[in-house]
GROMACS .gro file of C-alpha atoms in nm:
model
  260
    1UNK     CA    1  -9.888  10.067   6.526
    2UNK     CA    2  -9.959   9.877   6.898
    3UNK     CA    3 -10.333   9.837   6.961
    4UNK     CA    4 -10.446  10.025   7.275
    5UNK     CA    5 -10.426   9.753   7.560
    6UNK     CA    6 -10.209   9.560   7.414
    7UNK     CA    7  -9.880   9.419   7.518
    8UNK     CA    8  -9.601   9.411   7.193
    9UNK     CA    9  -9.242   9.219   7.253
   10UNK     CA   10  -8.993   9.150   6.998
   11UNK     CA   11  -8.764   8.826   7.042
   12UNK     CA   12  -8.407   8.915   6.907
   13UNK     CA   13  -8.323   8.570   6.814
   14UNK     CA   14  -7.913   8.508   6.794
   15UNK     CA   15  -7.927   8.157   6.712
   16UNK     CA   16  -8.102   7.953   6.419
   17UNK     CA   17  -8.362   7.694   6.486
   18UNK     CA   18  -8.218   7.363   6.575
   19UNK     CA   19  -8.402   7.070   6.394
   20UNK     CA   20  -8.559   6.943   6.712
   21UNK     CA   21  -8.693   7.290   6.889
   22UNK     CA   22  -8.873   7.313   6.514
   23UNK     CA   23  -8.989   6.964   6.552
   24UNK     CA   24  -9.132   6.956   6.911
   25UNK     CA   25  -9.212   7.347   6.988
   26UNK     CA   26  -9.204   7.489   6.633
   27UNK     CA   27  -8.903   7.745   6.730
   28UNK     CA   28  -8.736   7.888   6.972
   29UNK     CA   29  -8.993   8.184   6.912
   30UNK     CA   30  -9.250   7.946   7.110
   31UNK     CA   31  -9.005   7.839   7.345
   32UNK     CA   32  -8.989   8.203   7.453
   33UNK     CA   33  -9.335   8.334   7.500
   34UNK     CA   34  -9.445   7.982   7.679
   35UNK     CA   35  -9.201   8.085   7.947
   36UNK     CA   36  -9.266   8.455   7.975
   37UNK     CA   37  -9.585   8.519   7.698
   38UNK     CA   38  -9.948   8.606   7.862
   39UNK     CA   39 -10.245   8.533   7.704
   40UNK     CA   40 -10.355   8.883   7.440
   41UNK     CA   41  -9.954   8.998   7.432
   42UNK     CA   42  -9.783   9.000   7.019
   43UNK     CA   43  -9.450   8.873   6.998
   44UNK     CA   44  -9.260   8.967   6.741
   45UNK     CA   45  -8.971   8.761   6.612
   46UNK     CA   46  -8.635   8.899   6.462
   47UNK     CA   47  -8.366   8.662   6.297
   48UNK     CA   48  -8.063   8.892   6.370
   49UNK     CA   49  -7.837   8.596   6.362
   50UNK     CA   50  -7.945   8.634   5.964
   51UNK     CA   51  -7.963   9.019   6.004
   52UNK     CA   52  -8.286   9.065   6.023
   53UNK     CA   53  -8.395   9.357   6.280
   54UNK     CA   54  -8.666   9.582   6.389
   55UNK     CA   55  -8.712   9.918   6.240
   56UNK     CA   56  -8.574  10.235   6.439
   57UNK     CA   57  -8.895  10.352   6.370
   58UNK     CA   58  -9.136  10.121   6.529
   59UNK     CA   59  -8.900  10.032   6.782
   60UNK     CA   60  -9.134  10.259   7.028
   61UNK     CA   61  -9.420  10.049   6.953
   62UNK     CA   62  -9.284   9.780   7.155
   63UNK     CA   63  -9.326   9.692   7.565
   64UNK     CA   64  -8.959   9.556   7.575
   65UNK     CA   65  -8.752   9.338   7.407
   66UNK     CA   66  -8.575   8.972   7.428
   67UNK     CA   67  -8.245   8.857   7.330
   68UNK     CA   68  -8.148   8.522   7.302
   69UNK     CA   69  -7.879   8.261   7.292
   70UNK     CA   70  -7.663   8.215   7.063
   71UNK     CA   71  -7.370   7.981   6.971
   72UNK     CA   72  -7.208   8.325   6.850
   73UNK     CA   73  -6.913   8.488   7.069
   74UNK     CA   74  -7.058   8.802   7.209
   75UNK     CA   75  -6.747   8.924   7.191
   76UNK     CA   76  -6.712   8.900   6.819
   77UNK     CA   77  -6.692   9.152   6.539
   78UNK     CA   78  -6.996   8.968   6.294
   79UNK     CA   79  -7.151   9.242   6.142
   80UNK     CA   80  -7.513   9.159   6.254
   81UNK     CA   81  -7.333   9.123   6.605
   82UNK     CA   82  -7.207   9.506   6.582
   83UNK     CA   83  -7.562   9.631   6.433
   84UNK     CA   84  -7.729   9.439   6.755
   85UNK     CA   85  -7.472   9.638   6.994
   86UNK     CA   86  -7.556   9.990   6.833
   87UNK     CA   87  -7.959   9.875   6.846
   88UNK     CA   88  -7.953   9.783   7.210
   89UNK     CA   89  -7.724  10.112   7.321
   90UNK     CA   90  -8.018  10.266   7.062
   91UNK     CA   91  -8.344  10.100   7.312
   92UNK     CA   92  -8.185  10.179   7.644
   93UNK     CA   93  -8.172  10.544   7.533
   94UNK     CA   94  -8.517  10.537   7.456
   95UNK     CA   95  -8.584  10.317   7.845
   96UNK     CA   96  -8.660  10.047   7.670
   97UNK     CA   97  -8.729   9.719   7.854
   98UNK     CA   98  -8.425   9.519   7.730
   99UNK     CA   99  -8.366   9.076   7.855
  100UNK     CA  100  -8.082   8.922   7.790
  101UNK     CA  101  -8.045   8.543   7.786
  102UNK     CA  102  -7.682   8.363   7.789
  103UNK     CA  103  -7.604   8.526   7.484
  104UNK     CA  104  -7.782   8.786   7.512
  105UNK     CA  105  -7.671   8.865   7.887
  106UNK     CA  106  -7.325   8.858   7.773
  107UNK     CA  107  -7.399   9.088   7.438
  108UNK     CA  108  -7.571   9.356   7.683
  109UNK     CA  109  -7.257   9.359   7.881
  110UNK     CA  110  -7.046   9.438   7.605
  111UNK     CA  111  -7.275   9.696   7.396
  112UNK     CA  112  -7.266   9.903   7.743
  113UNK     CA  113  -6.860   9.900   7.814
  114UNK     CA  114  -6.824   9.607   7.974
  115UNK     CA  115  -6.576   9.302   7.936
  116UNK     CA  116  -6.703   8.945   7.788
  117UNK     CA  117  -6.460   8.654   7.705
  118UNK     CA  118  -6.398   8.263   7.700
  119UNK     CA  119  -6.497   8.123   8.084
  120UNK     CA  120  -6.164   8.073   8.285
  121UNK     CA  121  -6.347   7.760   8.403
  122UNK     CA  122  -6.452   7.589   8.049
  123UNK     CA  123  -6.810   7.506   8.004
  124UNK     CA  124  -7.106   7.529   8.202
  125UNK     CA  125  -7.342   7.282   8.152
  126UNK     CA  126  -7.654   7.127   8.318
  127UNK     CA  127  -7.827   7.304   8.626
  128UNK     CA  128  -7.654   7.548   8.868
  129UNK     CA  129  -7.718   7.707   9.182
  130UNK     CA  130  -7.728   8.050   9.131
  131UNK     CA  131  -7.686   8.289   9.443
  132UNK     CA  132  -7.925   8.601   9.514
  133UNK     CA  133  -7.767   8.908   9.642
  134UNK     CA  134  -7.966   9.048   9.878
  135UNK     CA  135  -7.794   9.382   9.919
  136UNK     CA  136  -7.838   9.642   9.623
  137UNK     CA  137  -7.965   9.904   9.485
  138UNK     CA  138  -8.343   9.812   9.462
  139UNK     CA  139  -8.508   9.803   9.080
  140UNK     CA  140  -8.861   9.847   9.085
  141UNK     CA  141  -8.941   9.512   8.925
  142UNK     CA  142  -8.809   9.359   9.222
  143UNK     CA  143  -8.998   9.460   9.478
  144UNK     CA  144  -9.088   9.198   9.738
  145UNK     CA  145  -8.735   9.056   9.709
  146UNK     CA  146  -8.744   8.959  10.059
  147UNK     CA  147  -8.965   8.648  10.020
  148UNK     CA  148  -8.629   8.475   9.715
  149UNK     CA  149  -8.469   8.236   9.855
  150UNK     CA  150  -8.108   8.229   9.891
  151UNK     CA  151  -8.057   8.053   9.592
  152UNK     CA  152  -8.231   7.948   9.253
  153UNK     CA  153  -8.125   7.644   9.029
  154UNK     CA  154  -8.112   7.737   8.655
  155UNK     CA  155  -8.061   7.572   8.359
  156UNK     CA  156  -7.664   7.687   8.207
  157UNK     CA  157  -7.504   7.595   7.866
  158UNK     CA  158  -7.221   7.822   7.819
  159UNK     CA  159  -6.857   7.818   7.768
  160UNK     CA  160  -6.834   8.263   7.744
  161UNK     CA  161  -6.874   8.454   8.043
  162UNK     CA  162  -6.901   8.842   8.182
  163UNK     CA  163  -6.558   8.918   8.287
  164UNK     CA  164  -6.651   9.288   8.435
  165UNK     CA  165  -7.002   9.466   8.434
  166UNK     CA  166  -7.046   9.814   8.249
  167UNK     CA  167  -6.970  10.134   8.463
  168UNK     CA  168  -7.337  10.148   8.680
  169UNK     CA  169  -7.444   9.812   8.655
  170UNK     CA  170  -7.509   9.579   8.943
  171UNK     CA  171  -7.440   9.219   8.984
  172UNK     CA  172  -7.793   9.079   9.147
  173UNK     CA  173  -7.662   8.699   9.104
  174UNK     CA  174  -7.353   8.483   9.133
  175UNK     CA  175  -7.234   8.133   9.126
  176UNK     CA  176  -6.967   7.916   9.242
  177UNK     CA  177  -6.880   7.875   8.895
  178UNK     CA  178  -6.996   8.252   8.706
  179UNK     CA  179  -6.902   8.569   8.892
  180UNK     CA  180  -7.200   8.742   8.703
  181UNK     CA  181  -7.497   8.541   8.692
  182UNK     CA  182  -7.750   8.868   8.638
  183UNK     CA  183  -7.697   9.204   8.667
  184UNK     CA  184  -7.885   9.524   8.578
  185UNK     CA  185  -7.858   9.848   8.488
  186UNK     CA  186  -8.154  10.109   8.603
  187UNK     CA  187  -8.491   9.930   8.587
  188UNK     CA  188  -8.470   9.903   8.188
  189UNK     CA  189  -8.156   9.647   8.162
  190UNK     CA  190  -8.182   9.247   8.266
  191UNK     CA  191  -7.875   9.018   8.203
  192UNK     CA  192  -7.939   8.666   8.294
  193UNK     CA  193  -7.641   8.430   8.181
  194UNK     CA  194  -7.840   8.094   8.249
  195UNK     CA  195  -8.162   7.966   8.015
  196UNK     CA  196  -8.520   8.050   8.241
  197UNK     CA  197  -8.646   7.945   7.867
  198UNK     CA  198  -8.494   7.605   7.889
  199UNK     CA  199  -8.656   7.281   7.907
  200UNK     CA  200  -8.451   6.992   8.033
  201UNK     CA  201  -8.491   6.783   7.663
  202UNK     CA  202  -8.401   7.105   7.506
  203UNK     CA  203  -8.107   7.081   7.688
  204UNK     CA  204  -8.012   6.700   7.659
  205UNK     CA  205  -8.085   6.757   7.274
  206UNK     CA  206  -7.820   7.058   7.267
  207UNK     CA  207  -7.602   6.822   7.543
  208UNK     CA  208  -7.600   6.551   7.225
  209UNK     CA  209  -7.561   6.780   6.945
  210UNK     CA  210  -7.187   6.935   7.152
  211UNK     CA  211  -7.077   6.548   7.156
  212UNK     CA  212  -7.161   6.465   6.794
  213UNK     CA  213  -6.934   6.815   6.715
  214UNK     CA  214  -6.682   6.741   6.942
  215UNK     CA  215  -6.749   7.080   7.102
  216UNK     CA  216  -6.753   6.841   7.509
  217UNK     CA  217  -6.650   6.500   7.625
  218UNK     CA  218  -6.835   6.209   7.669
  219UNK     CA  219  -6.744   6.194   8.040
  220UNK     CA  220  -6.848   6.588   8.087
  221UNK     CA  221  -7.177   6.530   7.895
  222UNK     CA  222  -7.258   6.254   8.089
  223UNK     CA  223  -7.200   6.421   8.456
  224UNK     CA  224  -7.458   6.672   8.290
  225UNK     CA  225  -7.737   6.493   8.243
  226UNK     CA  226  -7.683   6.303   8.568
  227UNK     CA  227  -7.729   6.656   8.716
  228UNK     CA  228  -8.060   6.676   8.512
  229UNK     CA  229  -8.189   6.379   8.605
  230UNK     CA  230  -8.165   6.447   8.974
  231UNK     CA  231  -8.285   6.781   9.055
  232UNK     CA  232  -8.500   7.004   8.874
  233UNK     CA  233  -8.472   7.390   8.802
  234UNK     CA  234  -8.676   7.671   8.942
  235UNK     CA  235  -8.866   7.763   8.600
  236UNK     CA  236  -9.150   7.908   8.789
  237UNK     CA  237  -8.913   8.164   8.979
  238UNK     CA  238  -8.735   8.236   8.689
  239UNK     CA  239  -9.070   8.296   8.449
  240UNK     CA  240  -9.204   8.485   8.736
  241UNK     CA  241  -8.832   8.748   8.748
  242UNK     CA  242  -8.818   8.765   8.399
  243UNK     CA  243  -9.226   8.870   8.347
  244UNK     CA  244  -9.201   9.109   8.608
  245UNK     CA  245  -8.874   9.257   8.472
  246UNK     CA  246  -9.056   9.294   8.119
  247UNK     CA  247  -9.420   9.390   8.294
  248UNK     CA  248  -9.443   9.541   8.590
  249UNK     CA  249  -9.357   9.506   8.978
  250UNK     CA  250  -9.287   9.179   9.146
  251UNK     CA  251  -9.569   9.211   9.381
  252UNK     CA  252  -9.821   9.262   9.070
  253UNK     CA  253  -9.757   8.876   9.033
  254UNK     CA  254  -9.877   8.583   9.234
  255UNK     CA  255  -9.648   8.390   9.472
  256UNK     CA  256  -9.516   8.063   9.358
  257UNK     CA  257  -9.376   7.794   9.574
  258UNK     CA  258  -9.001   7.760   9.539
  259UNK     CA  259  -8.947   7.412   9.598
  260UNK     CA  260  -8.840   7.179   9.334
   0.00000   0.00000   0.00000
């Protein structure tokens, strides 16, 4: 049962805890509610990668919910894959607050009607300029829009992609490399295809992990952290969308600076 006052979230975790995110931030769970948590809130975390899910009949007891990354296809037919598709259709019936990270961005498109397969481009690794759109139908969370700048660097590791949005989603972001960098549906559904979570070492960590399974080449892994080591994403912006998305209006939140 939530305590009057306070804030519940539930993490729907897609991926299992790499050695090192145990070893520096004990989880991914932590990585998560450092970049969006407030001080009072409860996260809640859910394995469904090992099947593990909320029950349908708490599921109102929570302020919105988080869904991660995964090295999983979105697209695929894993049976904890299928019961997360039915569960999220399930929460935005009920208006729940529903994130989706990379992953999780990609497994929203697809639970709605929409089309998800491999990148026509290959991988997309390292930081990436992602483009606002400044014309659309205005969600409440985003009010004060005006003041984004044109573009926000993010953190990407992805080779899967949105082909098409559902039937009444908008795309809010684009890149010169991912035609659907966010979209939403209503004020209850967030798709962000790039990490806000992300720090740069969890990245180079994942970055050596691909080249010891062959997944990238050396060359390609190399250009990445190059990127890295230049420039720097916009994790305040990006904290700042995703709390307001999962806790009120934009202009409930203070203004950060945007440069890097």
């Amino acid at each position: 049962m939530r305590i009057e006052g306070k804030k519940r979230y539930a993490l729907l975790q897609a991926a299992r805890d790499s050695d090192y995110v145990k070893k520096v931030y004990g989880g991914y769970l932590n990585v998560f509610v450092a970049a969006f948590g407030e001080e009072g809130e409860r996260w809640d975390l859910f394995r469904v990668v090992d099947g593990e899910f909320p029950s349908m009949n708490e599921l109102h007891n929570y302020d919105g919910f988080v869904v991660s990354g995964s090295p999983y296809d979105a697209y695929g037919d894993d049976p904890w894959i299928l019961e997360l598709c039915f569960l999220l259709q399930t929460l935005d019936a009920m208006q729940q607050k529903v994130l989706g990270i990379c992953f999780g961005h990609q497994v929203l498109c697809r639970a709605f009607g929409g089309k998800v397969g491999k990148a026509y481009s290959g991988w997309d690794i390292g930081l990436r300029k992602v483009k606002i759109v400044k014309h659309f139908s205005p969600c409440s969370f985003l009010d004060g829009m005006d003041e984004f700048p044109p573009a926000l660097s993010i953190i990407e590791c992805h080779q899967d992609e949105v082909w098409e949005v559902p039937l009444g989603a908008e795309v809010i972001a684009f890149s010169d490399k991912t035609g659907v960098e966010m979209f939403t549906i209503g004020d209850n559904i967030l798709g962000i295809q790039g990490h806000p979570e992300y720090t740069k070492d969890i990245l180079n960590n994942l970055i050596d992990r691909l080249l010891t399974n062959d997944a990238i080449e050396k060359g390609f892994a190399e250009d990445a952290r190059l990127k890295l080591q230049v420039a720097e994403p916009d994790r305040k912006c990006w904290e700042r969308i995703c709390r307001a998305f999962l806790k009120g209006k934009w202009n409930q939140w203070p203004t950060y600076s945007f440069d890097n």
